[in-house]
Amino acid sequence: MDAAFGGSCSLSAVVVPHLTASASFWGAGVPFGITPVPVAAAFAGAGAENAVTGQIPQWTGTGALSCPAVVGLRPSGMTKSGTGTSTASWVQMTGWTPDTANYPGSAVNSNALVSQGAKTAATVSSSVAFSTGTLGNSIAIRLKKNGVLIGTAGTASSSSPATVSATTQISVNDLITVEVTDTNQFGSSYPATITAGSSTYVRIA
């Protein structure tokens, strides 16, 4: 004879959170609204079990979520704030203004452009506009990152501007400077005048 029986049970579930960020997570779950549900089942001769239904538990939790953030490079720029003169030796150009109108957040520290963020292969460039002296000038410029040479331009003889560009790895708060020299034999007596304004600049992109 088939035997009839009844029973009661409680349900539990393992909750596995899925995050789109690579992060660490901790939390304490507090189940609520769970009521044991009587379950009725009958077995046939082959041992098949009828469908069992019950209440799905709900839960709340508290915790903290954190994930690493990598700051990408934000373009920066600075422009010459006053005129200058060339010399017969390499000299760092001074007198710069952050170009915040075109590159928000740009900053200048000790006549160096400060990088905003990091990039494996950033482009660092400079343009130095000038007017020549009586006997002409041969202007060359070069870029340095944290005092280390990263790029040198050929001379710009009696024409303007002189330009240089370099591809280099940039880290947060790297300092980019530009140096100028005049290789013309008359450069010491008749130096070139470095032009102020947006035509003389240093940029990181």
Coordinates of C-alpha atoms in Angstrom, one line a residue:
M1 CA 0.0 0.0 0.0
D2 CA 1.3 3.5 -0.8
A3 CA 2.2 5.4 2.3
A4 CA 1.0 9.1 2.7
F5 CA 3.3 11.4 4.6
G6 CA 3.8 15.1 5.2
G7 CA 6.8 17.3 6.2
S8 CA 8.1 20.8 6.6
C9 CA 11.4 22.3 5.6
S10 CA 13.3 25.6 5.3
L11 CA 15.1 26.9 2.3
S12 CA 18.5 28.4 2.0
A13 CA 20.4 29.8 -0.9
V14 CA 24.0 30.8 -1.5
V15 CA 24.2 34.3 -3.0
V16 CA 27.1 34.9 -5.4
P17 CA 27.6 38.6 -6.2
H18 CA 28.7 39.4 -9.8
L19 CA 30.7 42.6 -10.2
T20 CA 31.7 44.3 -13.5
A21 CA 34.7 45.8 -11.7
S22 CA 37.7 44.0 -10.4
A23 CA 37.2 44.7 -6.8
S24 CA 37.2 43.4 -3.2
F25 CA 33.9 43.0 -1.5
W26 CA 32.6 42.1 1.9
G27 CA 29.2 42.1 3.4
A28 CA 26.8 40.6 5.9
G29 CA 23.5 39.3 4.6
V30 CA 20.4 39.4 6.8
P31 CA 17.6 37.2 5.5
F32 CA 14.1 38.4 6.1
G33 CA 10.5 37.3 5.3
I34 CA 11.4 33.6 5.2
T35 CA 8.7 31.4 6.5
P36 CA 9.1 27.6 6.6
V37 CA 6.8 26.2 3.9
P38 CA 5.1 22.8 4.3
V39 CA 6.0 20.6 1.4
A40 CA 3.8 17.8 0.2
A41 CA 5.3 15.0 -1.9
A42 CA 4.1 11.7 -3.2
F43 CA 6.3 8.9 -4.6
A44 CA 5.2 6.6 -7.4
G45 CA 6.4 3.1 -7.7
A46 CA 9.4 4.2 -9.8
G47 CA 10.5 6.7 -7.2
A48 CA 9.6 9.8 -9.2
E49 CA 9.1 12.9 -7.0
N50 CA 6.4 15.5 -7.7
A51 CA 7.4 19.1 -8.1
V52 CA 8.2 21.0 -4.9
T53 CA 7.4 24.6 -4.5
G54 CA 8.5 27.1 -1.8
Q55 CA 9.1 30.7 -1.0
I56 CA 12.3 32.3 -2.4
P57 CA 14.2 34.0 0.4
Q58 CA 15.0 37.7 0.2
W59 CA 18.0 39.4 1.8
T60 CA 19.6 42.7 2.6
G61 CA 23.2 43.5 3.2
T62 CA 25.7 46.1 4.1
G63 CA 29.3 46.3 3.0
A64 CA 32.1 48.3 1.4
L65 CA 33.2 48.2 -2.3
S66 CA 36.5 49.3 -3.5
C67 CA 38.4 48.9 -6.8
P68 CA 41.7 50.1 -8.2
A69 CA 41.6 53.1 -10.5
V70 CA 44.2 53.9 -13.2
V71 CA 44.4 57.6 -14.0
G72 CA 44.8 58.1 -17.7
L73 CA 46.7 61.0 -19.3
R74 CA 44.9 64.4 -19.5
P75 CA 46.5 66.7 -22.1
S76 CA 48.4 69.7 -20.7
G77 CA 50.0 72.8 -22.1
M78 CA 51.9 76.0 -21.2
T79 CA 52.7 79.1 -23.3
K80 CA 55.5 81.7 -23.1
S81 CA 54.5 84.6 -20.9
G82 CA 57.3 87.0 -21.8
T83 CA 60.0 87.5 -24.5
G84 CA 63.5 86.1 -24.1
T85 CA 66.8 86.0 -26.0
S86 CA 68.9 83.1 -27.4
T87 CA 72.4 82.3 -26.1
A88 CA 75.4 80.4 -27.4
S89 CA 74.8 77.5 -25.0
W90 CA 71.8 75.4 -24.0
V91 CA 69.6 77.4 -21.5
Q92 CA 66.2 76.4 -20.1
M93 CA 63.5 78.7 -21.2
T94 CA 61.8 80.5 -18.3
G95 CA 58.6 82.5 -18.0
W96 CA 55.6 80.2 -18.6
T97 CA 51.8 80.4 -18.1
P98 CA 49.6 77.3 -17.9
D99 CA 47.3 77.0 -20.9
T100 CA 44.2 76.2 -18.9
A101 CA 41.9 77.7 -21.6
N102 CA 42.8 74.9 -24.1
Y103 CA 44.1 72.3 -21.6
P104 CA 42.1 72.5 -18.3
G105 CA 44.0 71.6 -15.2
S106 CA 47.4 72.5 -16.7
A107 CA 50.1 73.5 -14.1
V108 CA 53.6 74.9 -14.2
N109 CA 56.2 74.2 -11.6
S110 CA 59.7 75.8 -11.8
N111 CA 59.2 76.6 -15.5
A112 CA 58.3 73.0 -16.2
L113 CA 55.0 71.7 -17.5
V114 CA 53.5 69.2 -15.0
S115 CA 51.9 66.0 -16.5
Q116 CA 48.3 65.2 -15.6
G117 CA 48.1 61.4 -15.4
A118 CA 50.1 58.6 -17.1
K119 CA 50.5 57.1 -20.5
T120 CA 52.9 54.5 -22.0
A121 CA 53.5 56.4 -25.2
A122 CA 52.7 60.1 -24.8
T123 CA 53.6 62.8 -27.3
V124 CA 55.6 65.7 -25.9
S125 CA 56.1 68.7 -28.2
S126 CA 57.3 72.2 -28.2
S127 CA 57.4 75.2 -30.6
V128 CA 59.6 78.2 -30.1
A129 CA 58.8 81.2 -32.2
F130 CA 61.4 83.9 -32.6
S131 CA 62.6 86.9 -34.5
T132 CA 66.1 87.0 -35.8
G133 CA 68.9 89.5 -34.9
T134 CA 70.7 91.7 -37.4
L135 CA 73.0 88.9 -38.8
G136 CA 70.5 86.0 -38.5
N137 CA 70.3 83.1 -36.0
S138 CA 70.3 79.3 -35.9
I139 CA 68.0 78.2 -33.2
A140 CA 67.8 74.7 -31.8
I141 CA 65.5 73.5 -29.0
R142 CA 65.4 70.3 -27.0
L143 CA 63.0 68.7 -24.5
K144 CA 63.8 67.2 -21.1
K145 CA 61.7 65.0 -18.8
N146 CA 62.6 65.3 -15.2
G147 CA 66.0 66.7 -16.3
V148 CA 66.7 63.9 -18.7
L149 CA 66.9 64.6 -22.5
I150 CA 64.1 63.0 -24.5
G151 CA 64.2 64.9 -27.9
T152 CA 66.3 67.4 -29.8
A153 CA 65.3 69.4 -32.9
G154 CA 67.4 70.5 -35.8
T155 CA 68.3 74.2 -36.1
A156 CA 65.8 76.7 -37.5
S157 CA 68.0 79.2 -39.4
S158 CA 66.6 82.7 -39.7
S159 CA 63.1 81.3 -39.7
S160 CA 60.4 80.7 -37.1
P161 CA 59.4 78.6 -35.3
A162 CA 61.7 75.9 -34.2
T163 CA 59.8 72.7 -33.2
V164 CA 60.6 69.4 -31.5
S165 CA 58.5 66.4 -30.7
A166 CA 59.2 63.2 -28.8
T167 CA 57.3 60.0 -27.8
T168 CA 58.0 58.9 -24.2
Q169 CA 56.4 57.2 -21.2
I170 CA 54.7 59.7 -18.9
S171 CA 53.9 59.3 -15.2
V172 CA 51.8 61.5 -13.0
N173 CA 53.6 64.8 -12.1
D174 CA 56.5 64.4 -14.6
L175 CA 58.1 67.7 -15.4
I176 CA 58.7 68.7 -19.0
T177 CA 61.1 71.5 -19.8
V178 CA 62.5 73.0 -23.1
E179 CA 66.0 74.4 -23.7
V180 CA 67.2 76.7 -26.4
T181 CA 70.6 77.4 -28.0
D182 CA 71.8 79.6 -30.8
T183 CA 74.6 78.1 -33.0
N184 CA 75.1 81.1 -35.2
Q185 CA 78.6 82.5 -34.7
F186 CA 77.0 86.0 -34.4
G187 CA 74.3 84.8 -32.0
S188 CA 76.1 86.1 -28.9
S189 CA 76.3 89.6 -30.3
Y190 CA 73.0 89.6 -32.2
P191 CA 70.7 87.1 -30.4
A192 CA 67.3 86.1 -31.5
T193 CA 64.3 87.3 -29.6
I194 CA 62.0 84.6 -28.3
T195 CA 58.3 85.4 -29.0
A196 CA 55.8 85.4 -26.2
G197 CA 52.3 84.0 -26.6
S198 CA 50.6 80.9 -27.9
S199 CA 53.1 80.4 -30.8
T200 CA 55.7 79.4 -28.2
Y201 CA 54.5 76.4 -26.2
V202 CA 55.1 73.0 -24.5
R203 CA 52.4 70.3 -24.6
I204 CA 51.8 66.8 -23.4
A205 CA 49.2 64.7 -25.1

